[in-house]
Tab-separated table of N, CA, C and O in Angstrom:
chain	number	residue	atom	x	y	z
L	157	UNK	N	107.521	138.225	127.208
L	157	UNK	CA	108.296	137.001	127.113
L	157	UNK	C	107.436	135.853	127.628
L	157	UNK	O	106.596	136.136	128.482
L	158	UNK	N	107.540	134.648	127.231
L	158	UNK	CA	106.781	133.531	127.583
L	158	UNK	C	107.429	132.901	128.063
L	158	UNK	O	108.646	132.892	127.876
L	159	UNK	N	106.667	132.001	129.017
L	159	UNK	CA	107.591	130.747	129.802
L	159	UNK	C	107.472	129.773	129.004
L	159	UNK	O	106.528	129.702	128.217
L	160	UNK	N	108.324	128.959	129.077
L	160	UNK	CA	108.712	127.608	127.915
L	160	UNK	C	109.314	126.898	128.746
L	160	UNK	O	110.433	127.269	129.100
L	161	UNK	N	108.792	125.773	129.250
L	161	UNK	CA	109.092	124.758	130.147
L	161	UNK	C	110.548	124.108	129.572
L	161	UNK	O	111.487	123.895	130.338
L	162	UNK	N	110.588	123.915	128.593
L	162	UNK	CA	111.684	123.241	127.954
L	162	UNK	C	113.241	124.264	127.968
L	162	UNK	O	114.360	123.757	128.056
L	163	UNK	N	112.987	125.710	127.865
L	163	UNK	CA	113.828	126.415	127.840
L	163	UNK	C	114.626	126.866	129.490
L	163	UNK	O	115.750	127.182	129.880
L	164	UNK	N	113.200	126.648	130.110
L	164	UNK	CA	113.619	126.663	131.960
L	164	UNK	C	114.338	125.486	132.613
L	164	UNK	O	115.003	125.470	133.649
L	165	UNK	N	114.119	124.753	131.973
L	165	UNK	CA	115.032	123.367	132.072
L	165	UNK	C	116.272	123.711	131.606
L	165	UNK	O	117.291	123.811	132.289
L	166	UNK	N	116.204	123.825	130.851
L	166	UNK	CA	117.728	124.148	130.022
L	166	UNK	C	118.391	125.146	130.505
L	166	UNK	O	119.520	124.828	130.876
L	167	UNK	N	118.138	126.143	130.628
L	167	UNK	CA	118.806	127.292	131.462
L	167	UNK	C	118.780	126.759	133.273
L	167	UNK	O	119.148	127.582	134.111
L	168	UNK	N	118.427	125.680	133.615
L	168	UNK	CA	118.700	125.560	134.802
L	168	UNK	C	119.434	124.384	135.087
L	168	UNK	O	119.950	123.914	136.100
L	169	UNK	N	119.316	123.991	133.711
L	169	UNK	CA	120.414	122.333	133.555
L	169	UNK	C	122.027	122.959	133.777
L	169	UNK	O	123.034	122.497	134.315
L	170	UNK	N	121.707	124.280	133.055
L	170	UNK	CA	123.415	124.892	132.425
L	170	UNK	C	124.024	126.014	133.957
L	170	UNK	O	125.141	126.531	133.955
L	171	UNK	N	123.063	126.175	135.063
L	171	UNK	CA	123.246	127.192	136.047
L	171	UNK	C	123.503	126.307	137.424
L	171	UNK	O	122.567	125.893	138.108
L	172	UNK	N	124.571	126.128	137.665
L	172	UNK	CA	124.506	125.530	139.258
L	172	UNK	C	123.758	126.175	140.084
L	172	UNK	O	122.844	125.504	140.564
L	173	UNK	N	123.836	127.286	140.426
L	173	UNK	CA	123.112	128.575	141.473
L	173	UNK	C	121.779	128.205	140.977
L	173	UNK	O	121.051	127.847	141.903
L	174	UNK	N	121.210	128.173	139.799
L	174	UNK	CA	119.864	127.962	139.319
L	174	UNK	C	119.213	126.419	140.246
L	174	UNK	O	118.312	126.407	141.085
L	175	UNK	N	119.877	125.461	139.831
L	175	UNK	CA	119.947	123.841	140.478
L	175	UNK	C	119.502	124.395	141.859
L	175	UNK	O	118.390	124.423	142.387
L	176	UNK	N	120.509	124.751	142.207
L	176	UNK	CA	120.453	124.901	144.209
L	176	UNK	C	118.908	125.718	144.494
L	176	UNK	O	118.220	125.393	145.461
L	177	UNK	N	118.520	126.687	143.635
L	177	UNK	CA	117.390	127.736	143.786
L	177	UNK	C	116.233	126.897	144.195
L	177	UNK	O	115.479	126.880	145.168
L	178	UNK	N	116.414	125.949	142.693
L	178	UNK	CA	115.364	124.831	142.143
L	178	UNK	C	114.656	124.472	143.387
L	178	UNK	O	113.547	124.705	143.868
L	179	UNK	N	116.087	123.587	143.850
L	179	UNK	CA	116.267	122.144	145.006
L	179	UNK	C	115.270	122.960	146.317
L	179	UNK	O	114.194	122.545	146.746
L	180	UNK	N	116.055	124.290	146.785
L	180	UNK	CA	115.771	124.598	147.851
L	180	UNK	C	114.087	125.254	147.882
L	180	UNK	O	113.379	125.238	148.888
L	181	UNK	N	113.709	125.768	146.641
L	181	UNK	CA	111.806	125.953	146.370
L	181	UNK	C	111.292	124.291	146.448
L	181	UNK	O	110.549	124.067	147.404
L	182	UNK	N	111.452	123.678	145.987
L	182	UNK	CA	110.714	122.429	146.038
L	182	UNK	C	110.770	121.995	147.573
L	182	UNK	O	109.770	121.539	148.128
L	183	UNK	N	111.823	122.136	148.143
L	183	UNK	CA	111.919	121.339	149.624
L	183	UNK	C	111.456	122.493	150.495
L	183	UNK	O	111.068	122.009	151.558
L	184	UNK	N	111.381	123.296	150.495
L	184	UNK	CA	110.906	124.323	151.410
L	184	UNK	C	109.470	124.515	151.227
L	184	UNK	O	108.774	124.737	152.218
L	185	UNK	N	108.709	124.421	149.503
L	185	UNK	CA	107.394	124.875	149.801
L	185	UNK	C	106.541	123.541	149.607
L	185	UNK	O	105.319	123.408	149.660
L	186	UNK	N	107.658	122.472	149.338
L	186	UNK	CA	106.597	121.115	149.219
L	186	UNK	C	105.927	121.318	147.906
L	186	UNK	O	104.733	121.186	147.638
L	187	UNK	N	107.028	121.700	147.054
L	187	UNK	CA	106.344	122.097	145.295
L	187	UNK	C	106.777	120.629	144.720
L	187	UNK	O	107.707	119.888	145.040
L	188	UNK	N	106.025	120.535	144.012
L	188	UNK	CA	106.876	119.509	142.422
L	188	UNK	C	107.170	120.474	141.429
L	188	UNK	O	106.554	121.505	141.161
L	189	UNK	N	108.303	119.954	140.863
L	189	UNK	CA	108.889	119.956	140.160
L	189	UNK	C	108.566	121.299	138.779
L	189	UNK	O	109.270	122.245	138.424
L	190	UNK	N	107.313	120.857	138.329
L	190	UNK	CA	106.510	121.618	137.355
L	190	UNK	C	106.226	123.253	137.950
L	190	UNK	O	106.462	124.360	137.466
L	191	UNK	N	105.664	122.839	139.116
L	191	UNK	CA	105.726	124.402	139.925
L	191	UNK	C	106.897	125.065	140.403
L	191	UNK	O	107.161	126.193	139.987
L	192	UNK	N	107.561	124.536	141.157
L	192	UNK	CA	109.013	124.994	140.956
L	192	UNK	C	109.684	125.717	139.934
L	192	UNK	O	110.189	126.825	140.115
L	193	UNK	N	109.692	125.110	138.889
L	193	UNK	CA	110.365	126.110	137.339
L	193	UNK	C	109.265	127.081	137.265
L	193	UNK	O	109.847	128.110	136.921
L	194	UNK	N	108.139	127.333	137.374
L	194	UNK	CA	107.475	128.057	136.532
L	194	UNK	C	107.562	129.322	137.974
L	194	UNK	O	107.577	130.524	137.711
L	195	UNK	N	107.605	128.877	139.264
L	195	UNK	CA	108.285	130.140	140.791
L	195	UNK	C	109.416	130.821	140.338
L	195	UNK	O	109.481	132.050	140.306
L	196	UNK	N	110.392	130.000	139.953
L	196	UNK	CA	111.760	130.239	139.403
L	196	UNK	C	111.894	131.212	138.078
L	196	UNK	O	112.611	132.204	137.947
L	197	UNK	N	110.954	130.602	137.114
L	197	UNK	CA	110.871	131.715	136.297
L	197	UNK	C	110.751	133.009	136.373
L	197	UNK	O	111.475	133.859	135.854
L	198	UNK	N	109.419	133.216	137.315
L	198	UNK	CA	108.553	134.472	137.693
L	198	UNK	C	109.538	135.344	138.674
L	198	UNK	O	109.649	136.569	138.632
L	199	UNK	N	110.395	134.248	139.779
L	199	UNK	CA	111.343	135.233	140.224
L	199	UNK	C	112.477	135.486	139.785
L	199	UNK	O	112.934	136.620	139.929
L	200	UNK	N	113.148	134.561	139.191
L	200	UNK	CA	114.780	135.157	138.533
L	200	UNK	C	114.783	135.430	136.755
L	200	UNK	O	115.822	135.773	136.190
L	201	UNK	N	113.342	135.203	135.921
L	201	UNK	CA	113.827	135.508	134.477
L	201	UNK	C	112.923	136.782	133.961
L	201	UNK	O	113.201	137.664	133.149
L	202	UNK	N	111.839	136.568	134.671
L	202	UNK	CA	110.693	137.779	133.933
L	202	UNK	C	110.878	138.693	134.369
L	202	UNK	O	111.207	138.704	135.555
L	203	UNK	N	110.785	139.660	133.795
L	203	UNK	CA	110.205	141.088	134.179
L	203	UNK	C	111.511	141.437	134.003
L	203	UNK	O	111.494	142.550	134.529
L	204	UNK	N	112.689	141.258	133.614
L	204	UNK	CA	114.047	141.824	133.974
L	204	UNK	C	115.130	140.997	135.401
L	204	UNK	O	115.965	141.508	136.148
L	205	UNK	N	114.656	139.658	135.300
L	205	UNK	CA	115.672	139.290	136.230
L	205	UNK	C	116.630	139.118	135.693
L	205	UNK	O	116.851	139.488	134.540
L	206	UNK	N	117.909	138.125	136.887
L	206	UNK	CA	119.342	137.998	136.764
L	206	UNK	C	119.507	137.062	135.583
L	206	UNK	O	120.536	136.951	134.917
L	207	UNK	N	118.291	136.353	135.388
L	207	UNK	CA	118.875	135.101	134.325
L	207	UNK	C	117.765	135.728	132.741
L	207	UNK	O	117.433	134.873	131.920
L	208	UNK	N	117.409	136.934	132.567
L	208	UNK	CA	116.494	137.231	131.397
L	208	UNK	C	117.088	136.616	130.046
L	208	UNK	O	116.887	135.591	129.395
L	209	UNK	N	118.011	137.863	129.928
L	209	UNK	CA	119.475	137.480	129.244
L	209	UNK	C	119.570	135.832	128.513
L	209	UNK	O	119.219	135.462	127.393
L	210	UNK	N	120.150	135.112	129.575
L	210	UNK	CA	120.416	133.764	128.967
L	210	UNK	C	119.178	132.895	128.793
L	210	UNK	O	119.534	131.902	128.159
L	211	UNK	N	118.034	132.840	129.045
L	211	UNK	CA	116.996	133.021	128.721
L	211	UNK	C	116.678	133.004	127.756
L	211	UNK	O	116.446	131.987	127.102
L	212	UNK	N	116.561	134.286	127.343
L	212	UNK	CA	116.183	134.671	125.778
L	212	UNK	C	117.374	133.755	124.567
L	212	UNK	O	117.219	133.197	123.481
L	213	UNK	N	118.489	133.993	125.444
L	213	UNK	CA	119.287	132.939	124.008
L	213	UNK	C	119.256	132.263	123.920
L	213	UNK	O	119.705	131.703	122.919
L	214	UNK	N	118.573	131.541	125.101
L	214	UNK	CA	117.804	129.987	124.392
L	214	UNK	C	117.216	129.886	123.213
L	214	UNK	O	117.660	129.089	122.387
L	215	UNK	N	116.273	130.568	122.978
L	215	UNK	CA	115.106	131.089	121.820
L	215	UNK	C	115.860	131.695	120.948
L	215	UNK	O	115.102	132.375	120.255
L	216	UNK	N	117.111	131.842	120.546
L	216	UNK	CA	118.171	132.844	119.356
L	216	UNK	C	117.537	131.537	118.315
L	216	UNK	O	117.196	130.370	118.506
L	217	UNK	N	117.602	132.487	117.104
L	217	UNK	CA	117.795	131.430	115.948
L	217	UNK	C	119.597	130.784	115.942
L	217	UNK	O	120.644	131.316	116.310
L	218	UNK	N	119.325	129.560	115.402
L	218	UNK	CA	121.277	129.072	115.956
L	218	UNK	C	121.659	129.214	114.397
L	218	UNK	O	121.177	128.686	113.394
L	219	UNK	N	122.408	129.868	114.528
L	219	UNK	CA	123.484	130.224	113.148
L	219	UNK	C	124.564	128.945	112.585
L	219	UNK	O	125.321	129.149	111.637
């Protein structure tokens, strides 16, 4: 699976719990923004995380 900056946005626009994850990596490790989503990715979508799933249906063809 690939990271897609545009799709990590979006799945974190649509996740409150995601927002708060965001907020609290950036202020804790002194990240911007860009690094932040791509931490976030690596820990809650790849490999089989909690958010893989909605994730991937970003990328569905839309019917």
């Amino acid at each position: 699976m690939k990271y897609l900056k545009s799709q990590m946005k979006q799945l974190i626009k649509d996740n409150q719990e995601l927002q708060g994850k965001l907020n609290g990596l950036m202020k804790e490790h002194s990240l911007e923004k860009n690094f932040a989503l791509k931490a976030l990715y690596h820990a809650e979508v790849a490999e089989g995380g909690k958010y893989q799933l909605a994730y991937q249906a970003l990328d569905a063809p839309k019917k």
